[in-house]
Amino acid sequence: MIIRKTASTAFKKIHIIGKQLFSPKYLLYTNVAISISLSALGDVLEQHYEILKGDWNKFSVNRTRNMAVSGMSIGIVCHYWYKYLDARLPGRSISTVLKKVVVDQLICSPLCIAIFFVTLGILERNSWSDLKNEIIRKAHILYIAEWVIWPPAQIFNFYFLPTKYRVLYDNTISLGYDIYTSQIKHSNTKSNKNSY
């Protein structure tokens, strides 16, 4: 009986905290924290995999920090993007959902990929020429992956979820994608195993 009562109290507290975190007052902070955390986790997983394969000598805290900051940048953009998209294309009919998916893929996906590379380029102190060359070499690879992963995921997102849960869902699905973006981003630095 005591365990059941304690569990009930704990669930009530979690529910209250969850409601606060996803309230309009704290939603931006929640979305940014989720984006930072899962972007960092994706890089941690990718680095451990690269270390196990022998492609990377040791864990780089700087690399994970940079990936987390890029997650912050994208989290802010996605927070406002979803609010904007829902205001411009309200409703959950199939035609509206499909329009949102197409607009999301044509506008937000390239924007987020650009933000990802620019944020990391700034943090890594790359020259504009190096940044531009990296975007030319790698951005299309990520954009193709976006077309494979995100349309089905976003159909679910736009059809079933309220706006306040979109970034959480996005980042949960994105954990695997974050591992892939870290792999693509750092693919040419593997030969220089201690570049961070």
PDB file of C-alpha atoms in Angstrom:
ATOM      1  CA  MET A   1       0.000   0.000   0.000  1.00  0.00           C
ATOM      2  CA  ILE A   2       2.830   2.411   0.887  1.00  0.00           C
ATOM      3  CA  ILE A   3       4.626   1.668  -2.398  1.00  0.00           C
ATOM      4  CA  ARG A   4       1.451   2.282  -4.407  1.00  0.00           C
ATOM      5  CA  LYS A   5       0.848   5.596  -2.610  1.00  0.00           C
ATOM      6  CA  THR A   6       4.479   6.680  -3.125  1.00  0.00           C
ATOM      7  CA  ALA A   7       4.322   5.773  -6.816  1.00  0.00           C
ATOM      8  CA  SER A   8       1.054   7.688  -7.203  1.00  0.00           C
ATOM      9  CA  THR A   9       2.585  10.761  -5.556  1.00  0.00           C
ATOM     10  CA  ALA A  10       5.676  10.516  -7.776  1.00  0.00           C
ATOM     11  CA  PHE A  11       3.548  10.261 -10.946  1.00  0.00           C
ATOM     12  CA  LYS A  12       1.512  13.299  -9.884  1.00  0.00           C
ATOM     13  CA  LYS A  13       4.708  15.315  -9.358  1.00  0.00           C
ATOM     14  CA  ILE A  14       6.092  14.213 -12.731  1.00  0.00           C
ATOM     15  CA  HIS A  15       2.801  15.159 -14.387  1.00  0.00           C
ATOM     16  CA  ILE A  16       2.870  18.628 -12.784  1.00  0.00           C
ATOM     17  CA  ILE A  17       6.491  19.184 -13.804  1.00  0.00           C
ATOM     18  CA  GLY A  18       5.723  17.969 -17.331  1.00  0.00           C
ATOM     19  CA  LYS A  19       2.794  20.367 -17.632  1.00  0.00           C
ATOM     20  CA  GLN A  20       5.018  23.236 -16.511  1.00  0.00           C
ATOM     21  CA  LEU A  21       7.864  22.319 -18.871  1.00  0.00           C
ATOM     22  CA  PHE A  22       5.518  22.207 -21.863  1.00  0.00           C
ATOM     23  CA  SER A  23       3.550  25.303 -20.858  1.00  0.00           C
ATOM     24  CA  PRO A  24       3.868  28.392 -23.090  1.00  0.00           C
ATOM     25  CA  LYS A  25       5.953  30.084 -20.369  1.00  0.00           C
ATOM     26  CA  TYR A  26       8.745  27.464 -20.437  1.00  0.00           C
ATOM     27  CA  LEU A  27       8.321  25.774 -23.816  1.00  0.00           C
ATOM     28  CA  LEU A  28      11.235  27.532 -25.550  1.00  0.00           C
ATOM     29  CA  TYR A  29      13.601  26.552 -22.722  1.00  0.00           C
ATOM     30  CA  THR A  30      12.292  22.982 -22.732  1.00  0.00           C
ATOM     31  CA  ASN A  31      12.690  22.670 -26.497  1.00  0.00           C
ATOM     32  CA  VAL A  32      16.211  24.095 -26.427  1.00  0.00           C
ATOM     33  CA  ALA A  33      17.249  21.833 -23.524  1.00  0.00           C
ATOM     34  CA  ILE A  34      15.899  18.786 -25.362  1.00  0.00           C
ATOM     35  CA  SER A  35      17.719  19.782 -28.558  1.00  0.00           C
ATOM     36  CA  ILE A  36      21.008  20.377 -26.758  1.00  0.00           C
ATOM     37  CA  SER A  37      20.795  17.121 -24.826  1.00  0.00           C
ATOM     38  CA  LEU A  38      19.926  14.861 -27.734  1.00  0.00           C
ATOM     39  CA  SER A  39      22.419  16.481 -30.123  1.00  0.00           C
ATOM     40  CA  ALA A  40      25.151  15.934 -27.534  1.00  0.00           C
ATOM     41  CA  LEU A  41      23.999  12.357 -26.906  1.00  0.00           C
ATOM     42  CA  GLY A  42      24.040  11.621 -30.646  1.00  0.00           C
ATOM     43  CA  ASP A  43      27.640  12.795 -30.864  1.00  0.00           C
ATOM     44  CA  VAL A  44      28.660  10.855 -27.750  1.00  0.00           C
ATOM     45  CA  LEU A  45      27.252   7.665 -29.276  1.00  0.00           C
ATOM     46  CA  GLU A  46      28.926   8.355 -32.630  1.00  0.00           C
ATOM     47  CA  GLN A  47      32.292   9.110 -31.016  1.00  0.00           C
ATOM     48  CA  HIS A  48      32.207   5.923 -28.967  1.00  0.00           C
ATOM     49  CA  TYR A  49      31.425   3.982 -32.127  1.00  0.00           C
ATOM     50  CA  GLU A  50      34.316   5.683 -33.968  1.00  0.00           C
ATOM     51  CA  ILE A  51      36.677   4.912 -31.061  1.00  0.00           C
ATOM     52  CA  LEU A  52      35.615   1.247 -31.109  1.00  0.00           C
ATOM     53  CA  LYS A  53      36.249   1.089 -34.881  1.00  0.00           C
ATOM     54  CA  GLY A  54      39.637   2.750 -34.477  1.00  0.00           C
ATOM     55  CA  ASP A  55      38.677   5.832 -36.506  1.00  0.00           C
ATOM     56  CA  TRP A  56      39.062   8.150 -33.502  1.00  0.00           C
ATOM     57  CA  ASN A  57      41.758   8.001 -30.798  1.00  0.00           C
ATOM     58  CA  LYS A  58      39.984   9.481 -27.805  1.00  0.00           C
ATOM     59  CA  PHE A  59      36.753  11.126 -26.790  1.00  0.00           C
ATOM     60  CA  SER A  60      36.544  14.843 -27.664  1.00  0.00           C
ATOM     61  CA  VAL A  61      34.558  16.969 -25.239  1.00  0.00           C
ATOM     62  CA  ASN A  62      34.930  19.953 -27.576  1.00  0.00           C
ATOM     63  CA  ARG A  63      33.331  18.068 -30.438  1.00  0.00           C
ATOM     64  CA  THR A  64      30.347  17.089 -28.269  1.00  0.00           C
ATOM     65  CA  ARG A  65      30.059  20.638 -26.932  1.00  0.00           C
ATOM     66  CA  ASN A  66      30.009  21.988 -30.488  1.00  0.00           C
ATOM     67  CA  MET A  67      27.352  19.486 -31.543  1.00  0.00           C
ATOM     68  CA  ALA A  68      25.280  20.465 -28.487  1.00  0.00           C
ATOM     69  CA  VAL A  69      25.534  24.159 -29.416  1.00  0.00           C
ATOM     70  CA  SER A  70      24.428  23.344 -32.961  1.00  0.00           C
ATOM     71  CA  GLY A  71      21.485  21.488 -31.401  1.00  0.00           C
ATOM     72  CA  MET A  72      20.665  24.634 -29.431  1.00  0.00           C
ATOM     73  CA  SER A  73      20.641  26.735 -32.606  1.00  0.00           C
ATOM     74  CA  ILE A  74      18.416  24.281 -34.429  1.00  0.00           C
ATOM     75  CA  GLY A  75      16.169  23.854 -31.371  1.00  0.00           C
ATOM     76  CA  ILE A  76      15.453  27.581 -31.323  1.00  0.00           C
ATOM     77  CA  VAL A  77      14.692  27.611 -35.043  1.00  0.00           C
ATOM     78  CA  CYS A  78      12.415  24.566 -34.805  1.00  0.00           C
ATOM     79  CA  HIS A  79      10.551  26.000 -31.806  1.00  0.00           C
ATOM     80  CA  TYR A  80       9.543  29.090 -33.760  1.00  0.00           C
ATOM     81  CA  TRP A  81       9.207  27.264 -37.077  1.00  0.00           C
ATOM     82  CA  TYR A  82       6.529  24.885 -35.803  1.00  0.00           C
ATOM     83  CA  LYS A  83       4.561  27.722 -34.244  1.00  0.00           C
ATOM     84  CA  TYR A  84       4.774  29.667 -37.500  1.00  0.00           C
ATOM     85  CA  LEU A  85       3.863  26.665 -39.645  1.00  0.00           C
ATOM     86  CA  ASP A  86       0.819  25.835 -37.522  1.00  0.00           C
ATOM     87  CA  ALA A  87      -0.326  29.457 -37.635  1.00  0.00           C
ATOM     88  CA  ARG A  88       0.045  29.659 -41.433  1.00  0.00           C
ATOM     89  CA  LEU A  89      -1.363  26.179 -42.153  1.00  0.00           C
ATOM     90  CA  PRO A  90      -3.808  25.426 -39.336  1.00  0.00           C
ATOM     91  CA  GLY A  91      -5.619  22.141 -39.052  1.00  0.00           C
ATOM     92  CA  ARG A  92      -4.876  18.443 -39.324  1.00  0.00           C
ATOM     93  CA  SER A  93      -6.544  17.384 -42.525  1.00  0.00           C
ATOM     94  CA  ILE A  94      -4.466  15.127 -44.752  1.00  0.00           C
ATOM     95  CA  SER A  95      -4.023  17.867 -47.359  1.00  0.00           C
ATOM     96  CA  THR A  96      -2.872  20.361 -44.715  1.00  0.00           C
ATOM     97  CA  VAL A  97      -0.479  17.830 -43.179  1.00  0.00           C
ATOM     98  CA  LEU A  98       1.021  17.037 -46.597  1.00  0.00           C
ATOM     99  CA  LYS A  99       1.445  20.763 -47.342  1.00  0.00           C
ATOM    100  CA  LYS A 100       3.236  21.184 -44.004  1.00  0.00           C
ATOM    101  CA  VAL A 101       5.540  18.269 -44.789  1.00  0.00           C
ATOM    102  CA  VAL A 102       6.452  19.680 -48.218  1.00  0.00           C
ATOM    103  CA  VAL A 103       7.000  23.205 -46.878  1.00  0.00           C
ATOM    104  CA  ASP A 104       9.010  21.800 -43.968  1.00  0.00           C
ATOM    105  CA  GLN A 105      11.229  19.804 -46.335  1.00  0.00           C
ATOM    106  CA  LEU A 106      11.725  22.643 -48.807  1.00  0.00           C
ATOM    107  CA  ILE A 107      12.308  25.468 -46.313  1.00  0.00           C
ATOM    108  CA  CYS A 108      13.149  24.270 -42.805  1.00  0.00           C
ATOM    109  CA  SER A 109      15.316  21.275 -43.718  1.00  0.00           C
ATOM    110  CA  PRO A 110      17.825  23.242 -45.838  1.00  0.00           C
ATOM    111  CA  LEU A 111      17.768  26.049 -43.257  1.00  0.00           C
ATOM    112  CA  CYS A 112      18.566  23.648 -40.406  1.00  0.00           C
ATOM    113  CA  ILE A 113      21.346  21.985 -42.388  1.00  0.00           C
ATOM    114  CA  ALA A 114      22.861  25.398 -43.123  1.00  0.00           C
ATOM    115  CA  ILE A 115      22.555  26.431 -39.460  1.00  0.00           C
ATOM    116  CA  PHE A 116      24.199  23.166 -38.432  1.00  0.00           C
ATOM    117  CA  PHE A 117      27.246  23.736 -40.637  1.00  0.00           C
ATOM    118  CA  VAL A 118      27.522  27.481 -39.968  1.00  0.00           C
ATOM    119  CA  THR A 119      27.257  27.029 -36.185  1.00  0.00           C
ATOM    120  CA  LEU A 120      29.939  24.350 -36.197  1.00  0.00           C
ATOM    121  CA  GLY A 121      32.082  26.351 -38.627  1.00  0.00           C
ATOM    122  CA  ILE A 122      32.024  29.323 -36.263  1.00  0.00           C
ATOM    123  CA  LEU A 123      32.759  27.194 -33.193  1.00  0.00           C
ATOM    124  CA  GLU A 124      35.604  25.427 -34.981  1.00  0.00           C
ATOM    125  CA  ARG A 125      36.924  28.773 -36.278  1.00  0.00           C
ATOM    126  CA  ASN A 126      36.839  27.645 -39.894  1.00  0.00           C
ATOM    127  CA  SER A 127      37.468  30.147 -42.655  1.00  0.00           C
ATOM    128  CA  TRP A 128      34.547  31.110 -44.871  1.00  0.00           C
ATOM    129  CA  SER A 129      36.196  29.244 -47.753  1.00  0.00           C
ATOM    130  CA  ASP A 130      36.536  26.040 -45.691  1.00  0.00           C
ATOM    131  CA  LEU A 131      32.950  26.347 -44.465  1.00  0.00           C
ATOM    132  CA  LYS A 132      31.636  26.873 -47.978  1.00  0.00           C
ATOM    133  CA  ASN A 133      33.596  23.874 -49.279  1.00  0.00           C
ATOM    134  CA  GLU A 134      32.324  21.683 -46.459  1.00  0.00           C
ATOM    135  CA  ILE A 135      28.725  22.694 -47.142  1.00  0.00           C
ATOM    136  CA  ILE A 136      29.190  21.939 -50.846  1.00  0.00           C
ATOM    137  CA  ARG A 137      30.713  18.509 -50.064  1.00  0.00           C
ATOM    138  CA  LYS A 138      28.379  17.378 -47.278  1.00  0.00           C
ATOM    139  CA  ALA A 139      25.073  19.274 -47.130  1.00  0.00           C
ATOM    140  CA  HIS A 140      23.491  17.370 -50.021  1.00  0.00           C
ATOM    141  CA  ILE A 141      24.209  14.062 -48.251  1.00  0.00           C
ATOM    142  CA  LEU A 142      22.290  15.242 -45.191  1.00  0.00           C
ATOM    143  CA  TYR A 143      19.491  16.683 -47.336  1.00  0.00           C
ATOM    144  CA  ILE A 144      18.988  13.356 -49.127  1.00  0.00           C
ATOM    145  CA  ALA A 145      18.824  11.625 -45.731  1.00  0.00           C
ATOM    146  CA  GLU A 146      16.280  14.251 -44.627  1.00  0.00           C
ATOM    147  CA  TRP A 147      13.990  13.231 -47.507  1.00  0.00           C
ATOM    148  CA  VAL A 148      14.200   9.587 -46.455  1.00  0.00           C
ATOM    149  CA  ILE A 149      13.653  10.090 -42.718  1.00  0.00           C
ATOM    150  CA  TRP A 150      11.503  13.153 -42.191  1.00  0.00           C
ATOM    151  CA  PRO A 151       8.442  13.008 -44.477  1.00  0.00           C
ATOM    152  CA  PRO A 152       6.984   9.896 -42.785  1.00  0.00           C
ATOM    153  CA  ALA A 153       8.019  11.161 -39.346  1.00  0.00           C
ATOM    154  CA  GLN A 154       6.536  14.593 -39.976  1.00  0.00           C
ATOM    155  CA  ILE A 155       3.239  13.190 -41.232  1.00  0.00           C
ATOM    156  CA  PHE A 156       2.832  11.596 -37.796  1.00  0.00           C
ATOM    157  CA  ASN A 157       4.087  14.776 -36.092  1.00  0.00           C
ATOM    158  CA  PHE A 158       1.739  17.160 -37.899  1.00  0.00           C
ATOM    159  CA  TYR A 159      -1.291  14.863 -37.839  1.00  0.00           C
ATOM    160  CA  PHE A 160      -1.254  13.604 -34.256  1.00  0.00           C
ATOM    161  CA  LEU A 161       0.784  15.924 -32.030  1.00  0.00           C
ATOM    162  CA  PRO A 162       0.015  19.353 -30.619  1.00  0.00           C
ATOM    163  CA  THR A 163       2.570  22.033 -31.459  1.00  0.00           C
ATOM    164  CA  LYS A 164       4.068  22.021 -27.961  1.00  0.00           C
ATOM    165  CA  TYR A 165       5.276  18.423 -28.349  1.00  0.00           C
ATOM    166  CA  ARG A 166       6.698  18.768 -31.863  1.00  0.00           C
ATOM    167  CA  VAL A 167      10.307  19.574 -30.927  1.00  0.00           C
ATOM    168  CA  LEU A 168      10.359  16.755 -28.341  1.00  0.00           C
ATOM    169  CA  TYR A 169       9.102  14.282 -30.937  1.00  0.00           C
ATOM    170  CA  ASP A 170      11.420  15.734 -33.574  1.00  0.00           C
ATOM    171  CA  ASN A 171      14.456  15.339 -31.338  1.00  0.00           C
ATOM    172  CA  THR A 172      13.499  11.829 -30.280  1.00  0.00           C
ATOM    173  CA  ILE A 173      13.317  10.736 -33.916  1.00  0.00           C
ATOM    174  CA  SER A 174      16.371  12.849 -34.617  1.00  0.00           C
ATOM    175  CA  LEU A 175      18.623  10.987 -32.183  1.00  0.00           C
ATOM    176  CA  GLY A 176      19.538   8.479 -34.890  1.00  0.00           C
ATOM    177  CA  TYR A 177      19.804  11.287 -37.412  1.00  0.00           C
ATOM    178  CA  ASP A 178      22.072  13.227 -35.006  1.00  0.00           C
ATOM    179  CA  ILE A 179      24.435  10.259 -34.921  1.00  0.00           C
ATOM    180  CA  TYR A 180      24.456  10.322 -38.726  1.00  0.00           C
ATOM    181  CA  THR A 181      24.994  14.114 -38.920  1.00  0.00           C
ATOM    182  CA  SER A 182      27.921  13.805 -36.530  1.00  0.00           C
ATOM    183  CA  GLN A 183      29.361  11.035 -38.691  1.00  0.00           C
ATOM    184  CA  ILE A 184      28.958  13.079 -41.908  1.00  0.00           C
ATOM    185  CA  LYS A 185      30.253  16.281 -40.314  1.00  0.00           C
ATOM    186  CA  HIS A 186      33.369  14.640 -38.937  1.00  0.00           C
ATOM    187  CA  SER A 187      34.000  12.203 -41.788  1.00  0.00           C
ATOM    188  CA  ASN A 188      37.006  14.063 -43.198  1.00  0.00           C
ATOM    189  CA  THR A 189      38.580  14.666 -39.779  1.00  0.00           C
ATOM    190  CA  LYS A 190      38.884  10.965 -38.985  1.00  0.00           C
ATOM    191  CA  SER A 191      42.264  10.782 -40.673  1.00  0.00           C
ATOM    192  CA  ASN A 192      43.369  13.491 -38.264  1.00  0.00           C
ATOM    193  CA  LYS A 193      42.249  11.574 -35.203  1.00  0.00           C
ATOM    194  CA  ASN A 194      43.023  14.246 -32.652  1.00  0.00           C
ATOM    195  CA  SER A 195      41.779  17.301 -34.517  1.00  0.00           C
ATOM    196  CA  TYR A 196      39.614  18.449 -31.594  1.00  0.00           C
TER     197      TYR A 196
END
